[in-house]
Amino acid sequence: MSKYKKKDAERKGAKKQREIEGKLMRENLEGSEGIKDHTKVTVILPGGATKRFDVSAKTRYDDMLLGFNLNPEIVVVLKNGVPVPLDDVVEAGELRVLKVVSGG
């Protein structure tokens, strides 16, 4: 891949990430009125970085991962040491995201 195509792909990826983050922020704002319909989450990302934030009660794990620019197909999310289905809705608490490595 040429460096120009690579830069273009990086820009598109960054744009997609901003769109997802914006969507998550809008969901959080919509959920902040009246009844509590957001969830407090602590996420430990690959590499050890820890992020604490609120997500909409409707946010799924795969959408949350995309917000961190992580491909849901190459990671696993653990809650209390147990893998969670990525199409489930995010639950409050501490989550750990691990990259999956496979080989043959």
mmCIF file with all atom_site columns, C-alpha atoms in Angstrom:
data_model
loop_
_atom_site.group_PDB
_atom_site.id
_atom_site.type_symbol
_atom_site.label_atom_id
_atom_site.label_alt_id
_atom_site.label_comp_id
_atom_site.label_asym_id
_atom_site.label_entity_id
_atom_site.label_seq_id
_atom_site.pdbx_PDB_ins_code
_atom_site.Cartn_x
_atom_site.Cartn_y
_atom_site.Cartn_z
_atom_site.occupancy
_atom_site.B_iso_or_equiv
_atom_site.pdbx_formal_charge
_atom_site.auth_seq_id
_atom_site.auth_comp_id
_atom_site.auth_asym_id
_atom_site.auth_atom_id
_atom_site.pdbx_PDB_model_num
ATOM 1   C CA . MET A 1 1   ? 0.000   0.000   0.000  1.00 0.00 ? 1   MET A CA 1
ATOM 2   C CA . SER A 1 2   ? 1.401   3.388   -0.949 1.00 0.00 ? 2   SER A CA 1
ATOM 3   C CA . LYS A 1 3   ? 1.931   5.958   1.767  1.00 0.00 ? 3   LYS A CA 1
ATOM 4   C CA . TYR A 1 4   ? -0.829  8.120   0.230  1.00 0.00 ? 4   TYR A CA 1
ATOM 5   C CA . LYS A 1 5   ? -3.369  5.305   0.340  1.00 0.00 ? 5   LYS A CA 1
ATOM 6   C CA . LYS A 1 6   ? -2.285  4.504   3.890  1.00 0.00 ? 6   LYS A CA 1
ATOM 7   C CA . LYS A 1 7   ? -2.743  8.160   4.977  1.00 0.00 ? 7   LYS A CA 1
ATOM 8   C CA . ASP A 1 8   ? -6.170  8.241   3.300  1.00 0.00 ? 8   ASP A CA 1
ATOM 9   C CA . ALA A 1 9   ? -7.180  5.047   5.123  1.00 0.00 ? 9   ALA A CA 1
ATOM 10  C CA . GLU A 1 10  ? -5.961  6.543   8.417  1.00 0.00 ? 10  GLU A CA 1
ATOM 11  C CA . ARG A 1 11  ? -8.023  9.702   7.811  1.00 0.00 ? 11  ARG A CA 1
ATOM 12  C CA . LYS A 1 12  ? -11.124 7.647   7.024  1.00 0.00 ? 12  LYS A CA 1
ATOM 13  C CA . GLY A 1 13  ? -10.556 5.571   10.167 1.00 0.00 ? 13  GLY A CA 1
ATOM 14  C CA . ALA A 1 14  ? -10.164 8.724   12.276 1.00 0.00 ? 14  ALA A CA 1
ATOM 15  C CA . LYS A 1 15  ? -13.343 10.186  10.760 1.00 0.00 ? 15  LYS A CA 1
ATOM 16  C CA . LYS A 1 16  ? -15.270 6.990   11.531 1.00 0.00 ? 16  LYS A CA 1
ATOM 17  C CA . GLN A 1 17  ? -13.965 7.050   15.108 1.00 0.00 ? 17  GLN A CA 1
ATOM 18  C CA . ARG A 1 18  ? -15.122 10.673  15.550 1.00 0.00 ? 18  ARG A CA 1
ATOM 19  C CA . GLU A 1 19  ? -18.561 9.737   14.194 1.00 0.00 ? 19  GLU A CA 1
ATOM 20  C CA . ILE A 1 20  ? -18.862 6.860   16.671 1.00 0.00 ? 20  ILE A CA 1
ATOM 21  C CA . GLU A 1 21  ? -17.633 8.979   19.580 1.00 0.00 ? 21  GLU A CA 1
ATOM 22  C CA . GLY A 1 22  ? -20.150 11.658  18.594 1.00 0.00 ? 22  GLY A CA 1
ATOM 23  C CA . LYS A 1 23  ? -22.924 9.071   18.509 1.00 0.00 ? 23  LYS A CA 1
ATOM 24  C CA . LEU A 1 24  ? -21.955 7.799   21.967 1.00 0.00 ? 24  LEU A CA 1
ATOM 25  C CA . MET A 1 25  ? -21.838 11.364  23.313 1.00 0.00 ? 25  MET A CA 1
ATOM 26  C CA . ARG A 1 26  ? -25.282 12.148  21.847 1.00 0.00 ? 26  ARG A CA 1
ATOM 27  C CA . GLU A 1 27  ? -26.681 8.987   23.398 1.00 0.00 ? 27  GLU A CA 1
ATOM 28  C CA . ASN A 1 28  ? -25.184 10.005  26.751 1.00 0.00 ? 28  ASN A CA 1
ATOM 29  C CA . LEU A 1 29  ? -26.683 13.496  26.515 1.00 0.00 ? 29  LEU A CA 1
ATOM 30  C CA . GLU A 1 30  ? -30.080 12.159  25.531 1.00 0.00 ? 30  GLU A CA 1
ATOM 31  C CA . GLY A 1 31  ? -29.957 9.792   28.471 1.00 0.00 ? 31  GLY A CA 1
ATOM 32  C CA . SER A 1 32  ? -28.917 12.448  30.990 1.00 0.00 ? 32  SER A CA 1
ATOM 33  C CA . GLU A 1 33  ? -32.385 13.995  31.242 1.00 0.00 ? 33  GLU A CA 1
ATOM 34  C CA . GLY A 1 34  ? -34.755 12.760  33.937 1.00 0.00 ? 34  GLY A CA 1
ATOM 35  C CA . ILE A 1 35  ? -34.634 9.006   34.400 1.00 0.00 ? 35  ILE A CA 1
ATOM 36  C CA . LYS A 1 36  ? -31.167 7.538   34.680 1.00 0.00 ? 36  LYS A CA 1
ATOM 37  C CA . ASP A 1 37  ? -30.598 5.594   31.499 1.00 0.00 ? 37  ASP A CA 1
ATOM 38  C CA . HIS A 1 38  ? -26.832 5.610   31.315 1.00 0.00 ? 38  HIS A CA 1
ATOM 39  C CA . THR A 1 39  ? -24.228 3.311   32.788 1.00 0.00 ? 39  THR A CA 1
ATOM 40  C CA . LYS A 1 40  ? -20.894 4.057   34.466 1.00 0.00 ? 40  LYS A CA 1
ATOM 41  C CA . VAL A 1 41  ? -18.123 1.916   32.991 1.00 0.00 ? 41  VAL A CA 1
ATOM 42  C CA . THR A 1 42  ? -14.409 1.498   33.626 1.00 0.00 ? 42  THR A CA 1
ATOM 43  C CA . VAL A 1 43  ? -12.563 -0.038  30.688 1.00 0.00 ? 43  VAL A CA 1
ATOM 44  C CA . ILE A 1 44  ? -9.012  -1.377  30.861 1.00 0.00 ? 44  ILE A CA 1
ATOM 45  C CA . LEU A 1 45  ? -7.733  -1.293  27.300 1.00 0.00 ? 45  LEU A CA 1
ATOM 46  C CA . PRO A 1 46  ? -4.972  -3.402  25.735 1.00 0.00 ? 46  PRO A CA 1
ATOM 47  C CA . GLY A 1 47  ? -1.713  -1.857  26.889 1.00 0.00 ? 47  GLY A CA 1
ATOM 48  C CA . GLY A 1 48  ? -3.134  -0.993  30.322 1.00 0.00 ? 48  GLY A CA 1
ATOM 49  C CA . ALA A 1 49  ? -4.774  2.404   29.718 1.00 0.00 ? 49  ALA A CA 1
ATOM 50  C CA . THR A 1 50  ? -7.874  2.858   31.886 1.00 0.00 ? 50  THR A CA 1
ATOM 51  C CA . LYS A 1 51  ? -10.896 4.899   30.754 1.00 0.00 ? 51  LYS A CA 1
ATOM 52  C CA . ARG A 1 52  ? -13.869 5.816   32.952 1.00 0.00 ? 52  ARG A CA 1
ATOM 53  C CA . PHE A 1 53  ? -17.036 7.171   31.349 1.00 0.00 ? 53  PHE A CA 1
ATOM 54  C CA . ASP A 1 54  ? -20.810 6.962   31.077 1.00 0.00 ? 54  ASP A CA 1
ATOM 55  C CA . VAL A 1 55  ? -22.470 5.173   28.174 1.00 0.00 ? 55  VAL A CA 1
ATOM 56  C CA . SER A 1 56  ? -26.085 5.084   27.108 1.00 0.00 ? 56  SER A CA 1
ATOM 57  C CA . ALA A 1 57  ? -28.016 2.180   28.569 1.00 0.00 ? 57  ALA A CA 1
ATOM 58  C CA . LYS A 1 58  ? -28.551 1.080   24.944 1.00 0.00 ? 58  LYS A CA 1
ATOM 59  C CA . THR A 1 59  ? -24.854 0.929   23.973 1.00 0.00 ? 59  THR A CA 1
ATOM 60  C CA . ARG A 1 60  ? -23.594 -2.490  22.927 1.00 0.00 ? 60  ARG A CA 1
ATOM 61  C CA . TYR A 1 61  ? -20.079 -3.771  23.603 1.00 0.00 ? 61  TYR A CA 1
ATOM 62  C CA . ASP A 1 62  ? -19.175 -3.811  19.897 1.00 0.00 ? 62  ASP A CA 1
ATOM 63  C CA . ASP A 1 63  ? -20.197 -0.143  19.513 1.00 0.00 ? 63  ASP A CA 1
ATOM 64  C CA . MET A 1 64  ? -18.153 0.771   22.578 1.00 0.00 ? 64  MET A CA 1
ATOM 65  C CA . LEU A 1 65  ? -15.098 -0.963  21.090 1.00 0.00 ? 65  LEU A CA 1
ATOM 66  C CA . LEU A 1 66  ? -15.487 0.924   17.816 1.00 0.00 ? 66  LEU A CA 1
ATOM 67  C CA . GLY A 1 67  ? -15.501 4.133   19.861 1.00 0.00 ? 67  GLY A CA 1
ATOM 68  C CA . PHE A 1 68  ? -12.001 3.178   21.027 1.00 0.00 ? 68  PHE A CA 1
ATOM 69  C CA . ASN A 1 69  ? -11.014 2.394   17.422 1.00 0.00 ? 69  ASN A CA 1
ATOM 70  C CA . LEU A 1 70  ? -10.740 -1.309  18.290 1.00 0.00 ? 70  LEU A CA 1
ATOM 71  C CA . ASN A 1 71  ? -11.882 -3.960  15.834 1.00 0.00 ? 71  ASN A CA 1
ATOM 72  C CA . PRO A 1 72  ? -14.422 -6.171  17.689 1.00 0.00 ? 72  PRO A CA 1
ATOM 73  C CA . GLU A 1 73  ? -13.214 -9.166  15.664 1.00 0.00 ? 73  GLU A CA 1
ATOM 74  C CA . ILE A 1 74  ? -9.725  -9.132  17.214 1.00 0.00 ? 74  ILE A CA 1
ATOM 75  C CA . VAL A 1 75  ? -10.534 -8.499  20.886 1.00 0.00 ? 75  VAL A CA 1
ATOM 76  C CA . VAL A 1 76  ? -12.483 -10.091 23.712 1.00 0.00 ? 76  VAL A CA 1
ATOM 77  C CA . VAL A 1 77  ? -14.246 -8.158  26.476 1.00 0.00 ? 77  VAL A CA 1
ATOM 78  C CA . LEU A 1 78  ? -14.150 -9.620  29.982 1.00 0.00 ? 78  LEU A CA 1
ATOM 79  C CA . LYS A 1 79  ? -16.468 -8.676  32.842 1.00 0.00 ? 79  LYS A CA 1
ATOM 80  C CA . ASN A 1 80  ? -15.403 -10.232 36.144 1.00 0.00 ? 80  ASN A CA 1
ATOM 81  C CA . GLY A 1 81  ? -13.045 -12.464 34.152 1.00 0.00 ? 81  GLY A CA 1
ATOM 82  C CA . VAL A 1 82  ? -15.848 -13.872 31.991 1.00 0.00 ? 82  VAL A CA 1
ATOM 83  C CA . PRO A 1 83  ? -16.164 -13.104 28.247 1.00 0.00 ? 83  PRO A CA 1
ATOM 84  C CA . VAL A 1 84  ? -19.304 -11.179 27.285 1.00 0.00 ? 84  VAL A CA 1
ATOM 85  C CA . PRO A 1 85  ? -21.155 -11.411 23.946 1.00 0.00 ? 85  PRO A CA 1
ATOM 86  C CA . LEU A 1 86  ? -20.317 -8.302  21.924 1.00 0.00 ? 86  LEU A CA 1
ATOM 87  C CA . ASP A 1 87  ? -23.930 -7.791  20.864 1.00 0.00 ? 87  ASP A CA 1
ATOM 88  C CA . ASP A 1 88  ? -25.081 -7.509  24.499 1.00 0.00 ? 88  ASP A CA 1
ATOM 89  C CA . VAL A 1 89  ? -25.776 -4.126  26.088 1.00 0.00 ? 89  VAL A CA 1
ATOM 90  C CA . VAL A 1 90  ? -22.905 -2.719  28.183 1.00 0.00 ? 90  VAL A CA 1
ATOM 91  C CA . GLU A 1 91  ? -23.392 -3.265  31.922 1.00 0.00 ? 91  GLU A CA 1
ATOM 92  C CA . ALA A 1 92  ? -21.973 -1.087  34.700 1.00 0.00 ? 92  ALA A CA 1
ATOM 93  C CA . GLY A 1 93  ? -18.669 -2.100  36.216 1.00 0.00 ? 93  GLY A CA 1
ATOM 94  C CA . GLU A 1 94  ? -15.108 -2.821  35.223 1.00 0.00 ? 94  GLU A CA 1
ATOM 95  C CA . LEU A 1 95  ? -14.336 -4.315  31.833 1.00 0.00 ? 95  LEU A CA 1
ATOM 96  C CA . ARG A 1 96  ? -11.040 -5.584  30.475 1.00 0.00 ? 96  ARG A CA 1
ATOM 97  C CA . VAL A 1 97  ? -10.364 -5.649  26.743 1.00 0.00 ? 97  VAL A CA 1
ATOM 98  C CA . LEU A 1 98  ? -7.802  -8.187  25.552 1.00 0.00 ? 98  LEU A CA 1
ATOM 99  C CA . LYS A 1 99  ? -6.424  -8.599  22.046 1.00 0.00 ? 99  LYS A CA 1
ATOM 100 C CA . VAL A 1 100 ? -6.860  -12.098 20.699 1.00 0.00 ? 100 VAL A CA 1
ATOM 101 C CA . VAL A 1 101 ? -3.850  -13.753 19.096 1.00 0.00 ? 101 VAL A CA 1
ATOM 102 C CA . SER A 1 102 ? -4.226  -16.931 17.097 1.00 0.00 ? 102 SER A CA 1
ATOM 103 C CA . GLY A 1 103 ? -1.902  -18.970 15.015 1.00 0.00 ? 103 GLY A CA 1
ATOM 104 C CA . GLY A 1 104 ? -1.495  -22.288 13.433 1.00 0.00 ? 104 GLY A CA 1
#
